[in-house]
Amino acid sequence: CTPTGAKRLAILFPNFKNISALSLNLKHCDDVLVSTLVEAITHKTTVKILCLKEVDLTGTAALVLGHSLSRMFALEVLIVNGKNNDLGLSQMQALFGRFSRELPLRELELSCFLVEKSGLRFLHESFRFFPRLQVLRLDQLGMDSEDVCHLIAGANFPELHQLHFSKNSLGHGITSIKEHIVGFPRLMQLGLYGAGCLDEDISCINETVKKVRPMFNVCTMPGVIRLW
């Protein structure tokens, strides 16, 4: 989406009454333009699928998006893909700090950001608003294995099928994740592509979880399986 195209879209969106799915690449849009466009998009309460790619989520844009998300009660899929830019506590609070009720969110992806540990802790606290998640994809967020384990410890995801932490520097410590994911009764796939895990680490996780969930598998190959 070019800056000119984004401005045009922001003007046109109010004319579309029943938008249910929207995917935009905002690589070439600055913070002001992202904020304007996001505000025009997300006042639509009919949106079920929202995908924002290569977006700069600075303070203003994060506030606008977070304010709108808290009112998007039909939203089922949210994908926010950055440009390996910082995503600190203030942005995470802006994004997920306005919820007062559960959302019917089935798929959440937050990827290609450098997330501070304080931001991860706030994300963990926000999980309670998404109890119906079936897919959680947190790829390339600069996390280590300790971050990942703390993030999902105690999380309640009774419907979660897929959990992805690809392209994070996880290493051998990721074997500790098995203690947490056995508590997700429907989990079938753990994505660890490009996460620096050894074959023995993968085998350890597989063997432990398969004892309670025989169809479970750790995926170390690239690829995305969408619910939509």
mmCIF file of C-alpha atoms in Angstrom:
data_model
loop_
_atom_site.group_PDB
_atom_site.id
_atom_site.type_symbol
_atom_site.label_atom_id
_atom_site.label_comp_id
_atom_site.label_asym_id
_atom_site.label_seq_id
_atom_site.Cartn_x
_atom_site.Cartn_y
_atom_site.Cartn_z
ATOM 1 C CA CYS A 1 0.000 0.000 0.000
ATOM 2 C CA THR A 2 1.629 3.266 -1.113
ATOM 3 C CA PRO A 3 1.175 6.479 0.906
ATOM 4 C CA THR A 4 -1.095 7.848 -1.814
ATOM 5 C CA GLY A 5 -3.116 4.637 -1.887
ATOM 6 C CA ALA A 6 -3.388 4.590 1.904
ATOM 7 C CA LYS A 7 -4.759 8.144 1.971
ATOM 8 C CA ARG A 8 -7.284 7.216 -0.695
ATOM 9 C CA LEU A 9 -8.342 4.113 1.241
ATOM 10 C CA ALA A 10 -8.811 6.104 4.455
ATOM 11 C CA ILE A 11 -11.260 8.341 2.616
ATOM 12 C CA LEU A 12 -13.099 5.471 0.927
ATOM 13 C CA PHE A 13 -13.478 3.051 3.860
ATOM 14 C CA PRO A 14 -16.516 4.781 5.416
ATOM 15 C CA ASN A 15 -18.380 4.031 2.175
ATOM 16 C CA PHE A 16 -17.972 0.276 2.618
ATOM 17 C CA LYS A 17 -20.629 -0.889 5.056
ATOM 18 C CA ASN A 18 -19.882 -4.586 5.554
ATOM 19 C CA ILE A 19 -16.147 -5.270 5.422
ATOM 20 C CA SER A 20 -15.431 -8.706 6.921
ATOM 21 C CA ALA A 21 -11.786 -9.288 5.946
ATOM 22 C CA LEU A 22 -8.927 -6.917 5.261
ATOM 23 C CA SER A 23 -5.191 -7.421 4.632
ATOM 24 C CA LEU A 24 -2.833 -4.471 4.083
ATOM 25 C CA ASN A 25 0.917 -4.103 3.693
ATOM 26 C CA LEU A 26 1.860 -0.791 5.327
ATOM 27 C CA LYS A 27 5.599 -0.906 4.714
ATOM 28 C CA HIS A 28 5.727 2.506 3.079
ATOM 29 C CA CYS A 29 3.352 4.297 5.461
ATOM 30 C CA ASP A 30 4.572 6.529 8.285
ATOM 31 C CA ASP A 31 3.124 6.676 11.797
ATOM 32 C CA VAL A 32 0.609 9.425 11.026
ATOM 33 C CA LEU A 33 -0.693 7.673 7.935
ATOM 34 C CA VAL A 34 -0.857 4.297 9.707
ATOM 35 C CA SER A 35 -2.897 5.892 12.497
ATOM 36 C CA THR A 36 -5.301 7.542 10.045
ATOM 37 C CA LEU A 37 -5.772 4.378 8.033
ATOM 38 C CA VAL A 38 -6.138 2.088 11.057
ATOM 39 C CA GLU A 39 -8.752 4.386 12.583
ATOM 40 C CA ALA A 40 -10.719 4.371 9.333
ATOM 41 C CA ILE A 41 -10.537 0.583 9.102
ATOM 42 C CA THR A 42 -11.193 -0.542 12.619
ATOM 43 C CA HIS A 43 -14.306 1.462 13.388
ATOM 44 C CA LYS A 44 -15.972 -1.213 11.282
ATOM 45 C CA THR A 45 -17.539 -3.585 13.803
ATOM 46 C CA THR A 46 -18.166 -6.183 11.071
ATOM 47 C CA VAL A 47 -14.464 -6.958 10.536
ATOM 48 C CA LYS A 48 -13.667 -10.597 11.327
ATOM 49 C CA ILE A 49 -10.177 -10.841 9.826
ATOM 50 C CA LEU A 50 -7.624 -8.037 10.113
ATOM 51 C CA CYS A 51 -4.074 -8.434 8.810
ATOM 52 C CA LEU A 52 -1.586 -5.549 9.011
ATOM 53 C CA LYS A 53 1.808 -6.354 7.508
ATOM 54 C CA GLU A 54 5.131 -4.529 7.933
ATOM 55 C CA VAL A 55 3.587 -1.905 10.154
ATOM 56 C CA ASP A 56 5.342 0.631 12.401
ATOM 57 C CA LEU A 57 3.519 0.473 15.722
ATOM 58 C CA THR A 58 4.810 3.596 17.391
ATOM 59 C CA GLY A 59 2.913 5.118 20.300
ATOM 60 C CA THR A 60 0.181 6.878 18.324
ATOM 61 C CA ALA A 61 -0.515 4.015 15.923
ATOM 62 C CA ALA A 62 -0.590 1.481 18.777
ATOM 63 C CA LEU A 63 -3.046 3.651 20.735
ATOM 64 C CA VAL A 64 -5.373 4.007 17.762
ATOM 65 C CA LEU A 65 -5.262 0.298 16.971
ATOM 66 C CA GLY A 66 -5.709 -0.746 20.602
ATOM 67 C CA HIS A 67 -8.673 1.575 21.103
ATOM 68 C CA SER A 68 -10.358 0.141 18.025
ATOM 69 C CA LEU A 69 -9.578 -3.504 18.836
ATOM 70 C CA SER A 70 -11.381 -3.224 22.152
ATOM 71 C CA ARG A 71 -14.584 -2.433 20.228
ATOM 72 C CA MET A 72 -14.215 -5.006 17.430
ATOM 73 C CA PHE A 73 -16.426 -7.667 18.989
ATOM 74 C CA ALA A 74 -16.684 -9.707 15.759
ATOM 75 C CA LEU A 75 -12.904 -10.019 15.286
ATOM 76 C CA GLU A 76 -11.761 -13.634 14.895
ATOM 77 C CA VAL A 77 -8.322 -13.282 13.297
ATOM 78 C CA LEU A 78 -5.736 -10.606 14.124
ATOM 79 C CA ILE A 79 -2.341 -10.552 12.434
ATOM 80 C CA VAL A 80 0.109 -7.741 13.158
ATOM 81 C CA ASN A 81 3.449 -8.076 11.408
ATOM 82 C CA GLY A 82 6.210 -5.539 12.048
ATOM 83 C CA LYS A 83 9.551 -4.584 10.526
ATOM 84 C CA ASN A 84 11.795 -5.859 13.348
ATOM 85 C CA ASN A 85 11.104 -2.581 15.118
ATOM 86 C CA ASP A 86 10.851 -2.180 18.896
ATOM 87 C CA LEU A 87 7.620 -2.997 20.676
ATOM 88 C CA GLY A 88 7.926 -1.881 24.286
ATOM 89 C CA LEU A 89 5.651 -1.988 27.303
ATOM 90 C CA SER A 90 3.860 1.243 26.380
ATOM 91 C CA GLN A 91 2.959 -0.055 22.906
ATOM 92 C CA MET A 92 1.846 -3.417 24.313
ATOM 93 C CA GLN A 93 -0.331 -1.657 26.884
ATOM 94 C CA ALA A 94 -1.770 0.515 24.127
ATOM 95 C CA LEU A 95 -2.570 -2.552 22.020
ATOM 96 C CA PHE A 96 -4.011 -4.891 24.632
ATOM 97 C CA GLY A 97 -4.775 -2.720 27.650
ATOM 98 C CA ARG A 98 -8.310 -1.589 26.825
ATOM 99 C CA PHE A 99 -10.117 -4.920 26.867
ATOM 100 C CA SER A 100 -12.922 -5.295 29.379
ATOM 101 C CA ARG A 101 -14.576 -8.390 27.911
ATOM 102 C CA GLU A 102 -13.578 -11.532 26.047
ATOM 103 C CA LEU A 103 -13.178 -11.442 22.267
ATOM 104 C CA PRO A 104 -14.099 -14.319 19.921
ATOM 105 C CA LEU A 105 -10.509 -14.286 18.623
ATOM 106 C CA ARG A 106 -9.527 -17.639 17.097
ATOM 107 C CA GLU A 107 -6.137 -16.687 15.673
ATOM 108 C CA LEU A 108 -3.588 -14.185 16.965
ATOM 109 C CA GLU A 109 -0.254 -13.487 15.292
ATOM 110 C CA LEU A 110 2.278 -10.965 16.504
ATOM 111 C CA SER A 111 5.544 -11.237 14.614
ATOM 112 C CA CYS A 112 8.689 -9.443 13.449
ATOM 113 C CA PHE A 113 9.061 -7.091 16.413
ATOM 114 C CA LEU A 114 11.667 -6.729 19.155
ATOM 115 C CA VAL A 115 9.509 -7.078 22.254
ATOM 116 C CA GLU A 116 10.738 -6.028 25.672
ATOM 117 C CA LYS A 117 10.344 -8.474 28.565
ATOM 118 C CA SER A 118 7.947 -6.080 30.288
ATOM 119 C CA GLY A 119 5.860 -6.093 27.120
ATOM 120 C CA LEU A 120 5.782 -9.885 27.117
ATOM 121 C CA ARG A 121 4.564 -9.908 30.703
ATOM 122 C CA PHE A 122 1.717 -7.596 29.751
ATOM 123 C CA LEU A 123 0.848 -9.811 26.775
ATOM 124 C CA HIS A 124 0.675 -12.784 29.146
ATOM 125 C CA GLU A 125 -1.814 -10.898 31.328
ATOM 126 C CA SER A 126 -3.915 -10.102 28.243
ATOM 127 C CA PHE A 127 -4.355 -13.755 27.243
ATOM 128 C CA ARG A 128 -7.387 -14.036 29.538
ATOM 129 C CA PHE A 129 -9.391 -12.021 27.022
ATOM 130 C CA PHE A 130 -8.754 -14.597 24.261
ATOM 131 C CA PRO A 131 -9.911 -17.946 25.707
ATOM 132 C CA ARG A 132 -11.089 -19.267 22.317
ATOM 133 C CA LEU A 133 -7.707 -19.045 20.595
ATOM 134 C CA GLN A 134 -7.002 -21.941 18.260
ATOM 135 C CA VAL A 135 -3.778 -20.543 16.771
ATOM 136 C CA LEU A 136 -1.197 -18.436 18.577
ATOM 137 C CA ARG A 137 1.775 -17.363 16.471
ATOM 138 C CA LEU A 138 4.540 -15.338 18.132
ATOM 139 C CA ASP A 139 7.353 -15.570 15.604
ATOM 140 C CA GLN A 140 10.518 -13.502 15.467
ATOM 141 C CA LEU A 141 9.964 -11.430 18.603
ATOM 142 C CA GLY A 142 13.499 -11.615 19.994
ATOM 143 C CA MET A 143 12.479 -14.082 22.710
ATOM 144 C CA ASP A 144 14.599 -16.702 24.433
ATOM 145 C CA SER A 145 13.370 -19.980 25.934
ATOM 146 C CA GLU A 146 12.829 -18.435 29.355
ATOM 147 C CA ASP A 147 10.647 -15.700 27.828
ATOM 148 C CA VAL A 148 8.546 -18.306 26.042
ATOM 149 C CA CYS A 149 8.011 -20.446 29.134
ATOM 150 C CA HIS A 150 7.067 -17.459 31.275
ATOM 151 C CA LEU A 151 4.713 -16.255 28.552
ATOM 152 C CA ILE A 152 2.578 -19.401 28.422
ATOM 153 C CA ALA A 153 2.907 -20.505 32.049
ATOM 154 C CA GLY A 154 -0.570 -20.741 33.537
ATOM 155 C CA ALA A 155 -2.292 -19.659 30.321
ATOM 156 C CA ASN A 156 -5.758 -21.113 29.773
ATOM 157 C CA PHE A 157 -6.222 -22.127 26.135
ATOM 158 C CA PRO A 158 -8.698 -25.025 26.054
ATOM 159 C CA GLU A 159 -9.152 -24.802 22.260
ATOM 160 C CA LEU A 160 -5.560 -24.114 21.158
ATOM 161 C CA HIS A 161 -4.472 -26.295 18.208
ATOM 162 C CA GLN A 162 -1.296 -24.547 17.030
ATOM 163 C CA LEU A 163 1.410 -22.719 18.971
ATOM 164 C CA HIS A 164 4.309 -21.120 17.094
ATOM 165 C CA PHE A 165 7.574 -19.573 18.263
ATOM 166 C CA SER A 166 9.597 -19.777 15.049
ATOM 167 C CA LYS A 167 12.661 -17.591 14.442
ATOM 168 C CA ASN A 168 13.223 -16.858 18.126
ATOM 169 C CA SER A 169 16.579 -17.787 19.686
ATOM 170 C CA LEU A 170 15.320 -20.575 21.931
ATOM 171 C CA GLY A 171 18.115 -23.158 22.023
ATOM 172 C CA HIS A 172 18.319 -26.084 24.446
ATOM 173 C CA GLY A 173 16.261 -24.421 27.174
ATOM 174 C CA ILE A 174 13.099 -24.814 25.117
ATOM 175 C CA THR A 175 12.692 -28.356 26.433
ATOM 176 C CA SER A 176 11.134 -26.783 29.533
ATOM 177 C CA ILE A 177 8.122 -25.840 27.417
ATOM 178 C CA LYS A 178 6.827 -29.404 27.615
ATOM 179 C CA GLU A 179 5.766 -28.853 31.221
ATOM 180 C CA HIS A 180 3.417 -26.084 30.084
ATOM 181 C CA ILE A 181 2.001 -27.306 26.775
ATOM 182 C CA VAL A 182 0.790 -30.623 28.174
ATOM 183 C CA GLY A 183 -1.886 -28.507 29.821
ATOM 184 C CA PHE A 184 -3.351 -27.439 26.453
ATOM 185 C CA PRO A 185 -5.812 -30.297 25.795
ATOM 186 C CA ARG A 186 -6.181 -29.818 22.022
ATOM 187 C CA LEU A 187 -2.672 -28.754 21.031
ATOM 188 C CA MET A 188 -1.529 -30.625 17.926
ATOM 189 C CA GLN A 189 1.410 -28.590 16.632
ATOM 190 C CA LEU A 190 4.307 -26.623 18.080
ATOM 191 C CA GLY A 191 6.157 -24.529 15.483
ATOM 192 C CA LEU A 192 9.875 -24.080 16.125
ATOM 193 C CA TYR A 193 11.250 -23.348 12.670
ATOM 194 C CA GLY A 194 14.586 -21.508 12.784
ATOM 195 C CA ALA A 195 14.556 -21.401 16.583
ATOM 196 C CA GLY A 196 18.030 -22.880 17.119
ATOM 197 C CA CYS A 197 16.750 -26.090 18.693
ATOM 198 C CA LEU A 198 18.738 -29.322 18.448
ATOM 199 C CA ASP A 199 17.201 -32.584 17.247
ATOM 200 C CA GLU A 200 17.500 -33.969 20.771
ATOM 201 C CA ASP A 201 15.485 -31.020 22.099
ATOM 202 C CA ILE A 202 12.728 -31.655 19.563
ATOM 203 C CA SER A 203 12.686 -35.371 20.406
ATOM 204 C CA CYS A 204 12.451 -34.632 24.124
ATOM 205 C CA ILE A 205 9.415 -32.400 23.649
ATOM 206 C CA ASN A 206 7.754 -34.803 21.215
ATOM 207 C CA GLU A 207 8.217 -37.846 23.412
ATOM 208 C CA THR A 208 6.838 -36.145 26.508
ATOM 209 C CA VAL A 209 3.760 -34.579 24.918
ATOM 210 C CA LYS A 210 2.900 -37.595 22.736
ATOM 211 C CA LYS A 211 2.376 -39.643 25.884
ATOM 212 C CA VAL A 212 -0.775 -37.638 26.586
ATOM 213 C CA ARG A 213 -1.515 -36.490 23.024
ATOM 214 C CA PRO A 214 -0.370 -39.086 20.433
ATOM 215 C CA MET A 215 -1.083 -36.884 17.375
ATOM 216 C CA PHE A 216 1.060 -34.002 18.644
ATOM 217 C CA ASN A 217 4.096 -32.966 16.589
ATOM 218 C CA VAL A 218 6.864 -30.360 16.664
ATOM 219 C CA CYS A 219 7.181 -28.656 13.280
ATOM 220 C CA THR A 220 10.609 -27.355 12.279
ATOM 221 C CA MET A 221 9.748 -26.642 8.656
ATOM 222 C CA PRO A 222 8.656 -23.251 7.264
ATOM 223 C CA GLY A 223 5.080 -22.739 6.246
ATOM 224 C CA VAL A 224 1.865 -21.287 7.601
ATOM 225 C CA ILE A 225 -1.420 -23.125 7.961
ATOM 226 C CA ARG A 226 -4.278 -20.668 8.235
ATOM 227 C CA LEU A 227 -7.768 -21.246 9.597
ATOM 228 C CA TRP A 228 -9.142 -18.905 6.937
#
